[in-house]
Amino acid sequence: MPPSQDPDGILLVDKPAGITSSTVVVSVRRMFNLKKVGHGGTLDPGATGLLVLLIGRGTRAQDQVMGGDKVYQGSLRLGRETNTQDWEGETVAEADPSAVTEEQLRDVIQKEFTGDVLQTPPMVSAIKLNGEPLYKLARRGEEVERKPRLIHVYRFSLDSFENPNATFTVSCTKGTYIRTLCHDIGELLGCHAHMTSLRRLACGKFSLENAISFEDLKLLPRADLHTKILPLSVLGDASLLKN
C-alpha cells in the first residue's frame, strides 16, 4: 500500500482492558499514517472485545454500525452496589446474597430483563446534558434525573452461578447498559449487585472471531494493513463507495 494511499473499509480490533477506545483510534491513525479513522461504538476502558474501526470512507458508516445490535459476555457479583454499577466504583450499599438461588436468578432474568425493558441510563454514561457527558457530572459527585429508555434484550442467558458470582451472555439493541442490567437485577433480588467484567462479542454483522488483537496490530507492517481491512461492500450500502 503506497504511503499516500489510504484504505477504505472496516478494521475489527480486539480491545484489551486498561485503555480507552479513543486510544486505539488515535494509535491506529498514527501507526499507519492514516488521515481518517473513526469507530462504530466505544467500549469502557475496563471492558474488552470487539471495537469496530472505520477507515477512510468507512467513517461515513458510523451511524449504521453504531446502530447495530450487540452481543456481550459478562459477569456480576451479588451483594454489593457501587456508584458506577461496576467493579471500579465505590461501595454504596451491601446486603447478604446467600439466600439467592440459581432458580431465582434465572427467573428474574427471564421475566424482567428479556424482551422490551425500560432502562434508566447510569450516570457513568456518554449521554449529554446541556452538551456535557453525564460521566463528567458523575466525576464531580453530581447526579441528575435520567429518563428511562426502551431497550430490547433478545437473549439473556445465565451461563454459570456460584453465589455470589454469575456469568452471562446478552444479545441486545443499541443503547443497552449491561452494568445497569446487573445493578437492576440486584435491586429486584433485594441484595444489590454490580458488573464485574464485560467483553463485547459482536456488533451488528461483525464478530470478535474476525478481529485482530491490539498487540498484533501494533506489529503489523503498514503494507499488510489491507489484509485486515474489510471492504465497505460488506455493509451493503452503495452510497458509501461514492467519492
XYZ file of C-alpha atoms in Angstrom:
243
model
C 0.000 0.000 0.000
C 1.639 3.283 -1.087
C 2.195 5.759 1.783
C -0.104 8.297 0.144
C -2.950 5.852 -0.438
C -5.298 5.358 2.484
C -7.574 2.318 2.500
C -11.366 2.500 2.831
C -13.066 -0.064 4.971
C -13.587 -1.633 8.360
C -10.964 -2.868 10.809
C -12.042 -5.175 13.628
C -9.895 -4.905 16.747
C -9.973 -6.898 19.984
C -9.540 -4.112 22.533
C -7.680 -5.054 25.725
C -8.616 -3.808 29.181
C -6.950 -0.733 30.581
C -7.066 1.581 27.568
C -9.795 3.734 26.084
C -11.349 3.182 22.683
C -10.064 6.639 21.711
C -6.529 5.473 22.452
C -6.971 2.638 19.962
C -8.353 5.014 17.319
C -5.507 7.521 17.746
C -2.884 4.762 17.835
C -4.120 3.196 14.601
C -4.165 6.586 12.890
C -0.572 7.262 13.921
C 0.828 3.755 13.433
C -0.400 3.504 9.868
C -0.263 7.201 8.971
C -3.970 7.357 8.157
C -5.979 10.528 7.649
C -9.419 9.336 8.726
C -10.106 6.773 11.437
C -13.339 6.554 13.413
C -15.227 3.974 15.429
C -18.591 2.254 15.418
C -19.209 2.457 19.171
C -16.813 2.683 22.105
C -16.084 0.335 24.963
C -15.319 1.446 28.508
C -11.613 1.303 29.451
C -12.145 -1.749 31.654
C -14.130 -3.641 29.015
C -12.582 -5.812 26.322
C -13.610 -7.191 22.966
C -14.846 -6.066 19.602
C -14.080 -2.486 18.593
C -15.165 -1.658 15.040
C -12.818 0.884 13.483
C -13.893 2.792 10.382
C -11.163 3.739 7.927
C -11.308 6.391 5.187
C -14.734 6.447 3.580
C -15.745 3.887 6.177
C -16.262 6.759 8.620
C -19.448 7.531 6.685
C -20.928 4.333 8.105
C -20.589 5.376 11.752
C -24.319 5.721 12.421
C -25.078 2.475 10.631
C -22.518 0.471 12.595
C -23.320 2.104 15.939
C -26.992 1.303 15.435
C -26.372 -2.423 15.149
C -27.400 -4.978 17.764
C -24.743 -6.105 20.243
C -23.712 -9.316 21.967
C -21.836 -9.233 25.271
C -20.371 -11.739 27.674
C -20.021 -10.592 31.242
C -20.148 -11.353 34.926
C -21.804 -9.905 38.002
C -21.452 -10.194 41.741
C -24.390 -10.143 44.117
C -24.292 -8.406 47.473
C -22.683 -5.079 46.629
C -23.873 -1.926 44.862
C -21.332 0.612 43.590
C -21.708 4.207 42.453
C -20.615 3.226 38.933
C -22.582 -0.045 38.838
C -19.330 -1.909 38.116
C -16.213 -3.208 39.867
C -14.355 0.096 39.629
C -16.817 2.081 41.723
C -17.080 2.775 45.418
C -19.418 0.691 47.550
C -22.687 2.478 48.352
C -24.737 -0.437 49.702
C -24.284 -4.067 50.725
C -26.563 -6.960 51.615
C -26.200 -10.697 52.196
C -26.978 -12.553 48.933
C -26.512 -16.073 50.305
C -30.234 -16.879 50.165
C -30.478 -16.229 46.422
C -30.780 -19.435 44.407
C -29.903 -20.069 40.782
C -33.592 -20.613 40.040
C -34.468 -17.193 41.467
C -31.753 -15.505 39.434
C -32.839 -17.229 36.215
C -36.453 -16.345 36.912
C -35.697 -12.636 37.363
C -33.559 -12.556 34.231
C -36.183 -14.215 32.054
C -39.252 -12.410 33.388
C -37.891 -8.911 33.978
C -34.867 -8.482 31.700
C -35.735 -10.297 28.484
C -37.761 -8.657 25.727
C -38.717 -4.973 25.933
C -37.182 -3.351 29.007
C -37.377 0.220 30.307
C -33.880 1.069 31.472
C -32.657 4.205 33.237
C -29.166 5.027 31.913
C -26.400 5.218 34.537
C -24.678 8.459 35.461
C -21.440 6.989 34.131
C -22.560 7.229 30.513
C -21.764 9.371 27.490
C -25.312 10.728 27.318
C -25.097 14.510 27.276
C -26.907 17.085 29.387
C -26.547 20.625 28.054
C -23.639 19.438 25.944
C -21.751 17.768 28.801
C -21.465 13.963 29.164
C -23.094 12.574 32.285
C -19.913 10.781 33.315
C -18.203 14.136 33.786
C -21.000 15.201 36.130
C -20.635 11.895 37.963
C -16.930 12.529 38.485
C -17.858 15.750 40.276
C -20.252 13.844 42.500
C -23.344 15.225 40.762
C -26.424 13.211 39.917
C -29.269 14.314 37.665
C -32.589 12.798 36.694
C -32.443 10.491 33.677
C -35.452 9.392 31.699
C -35.927 5.632 31.218
C -35.270 4.379 27.704
C -36.831 1.431 25.913
C -34.305 -1.244 25.019
C -34.795 -4.797 23.795
C -32.965 -7.853 25.098
C -33.207 -10.672 22.569
C -31.455 -13.220 24.753
C -30.135 -13.155 28.301
C -28.611 -16.478 29.272
C -27.212 -17.303 32.690
C -24.071 -19.280 31.870
C -22.968 -20.088 35.426
C -23.850 -19.247 39.009
C -21.805 -19.860 42.124
C -23.211 -17.478 44.691
C -22.402 -14.598 44.772
C -20.846 -14.720 41.269
C -22.596 -15.251 37.941
C -21.570 -15.200 34.286
C -23.940 -14.438 31.426
C -24.352 -13.693 27.723
C -26.627 -10.887 26.492
C -27.858 -10.116 22.972
C -29.466 -6.675 22.865
C -30.209 -3.499 20.974
C -28.073 -0.389 20.784
C -28.081 1.727 23.929
C -28.320 -1.140 26.409
C -26.164 -0.667 29.503
C -25.029 -4.054 30.771
C -23.826 -2.583 34.053
C -27.346 -1.300 34.646
C -28.863 -4.710 33.913
C -26.577 -6.136 36.618
C -27.468 -3.356 39.053
C -31.202 -3.698 38.439
C -31.088 -7.480 38.864
C -29.579 -6.963 42.301
C -32.280 -4.480 43.219
C -35.082 -6.856 42.259
C -33.452 -9.675 44.180
C -33.132 -7.367 47.190
C -29.417 -7.927 47.649
C -27.708 -5.398 45.324
C -25.270 -6.324 42.537
C -22.616 -4.867 40.253
C -20.949 -5.859 36.985
C -17.507 -7.430 37.381
C -16.427 -7.922 33.759
C -17.593 -7.177 30.211
C -16.492 -8.402 26.798
C -18.188 -7.491 23.504
C -18.553 -10.471 21.193
C -20.439 -8.914 18.288
C -21.657 -5.634 16.848
C -24.216 -5.844 14.067
C -22.873 -8.276 11.472
C -19.323 -8.103 12.832
C -17.883 -10.734 15.167
C -14.967 -10.789 17.582
C -13.844 -14.016 15.908
C -12.631 -11.958 12.936
C -10.838 -9.301 14.974
C -7.101 -8.778 15.359
C -5.715 -8.200 18.824
C -4.399 -4.714 19.516
C -0.981 -6.169 20.345
C -0.763 -7.996 16.996
C -1.982 -4.889 15.208
C 0.903 -2.875 16.626
C 3.322 -5.346 14.993
C 1.592 -5.315 11.605
C 3.545 -3.634 8.759
C 1.614 -0.880 7.019
C 1.949 -2.722 3.728
C -0.080 -5.576 5.224
C -2.837 -3.450 6.743
C -5.107 -4.043 3.748
C -5.184 -7.776 4.579
C -7.040 -6.977 7.810
C -9.489 -4.417 6.421
C -12.974 -5.484 5.354
C -14.392 -3.765 2.257
C -17.271 -1.320 2.614
C -19.343 -3.579 0.395
C -19.981 -5.847 3.404
C -22.368 -3.161 4.687
C -24.488 -3.383 1.554
C -24.708 0.403 1.126
C -23.554 1.523 -2.323
C -23.570 5.192 -1.297
C -20.533 4.575 0.902
C -18.487 3.785 -2.182
C -19.119 7.119 -3.884
C -16.415 9.779 -3.864
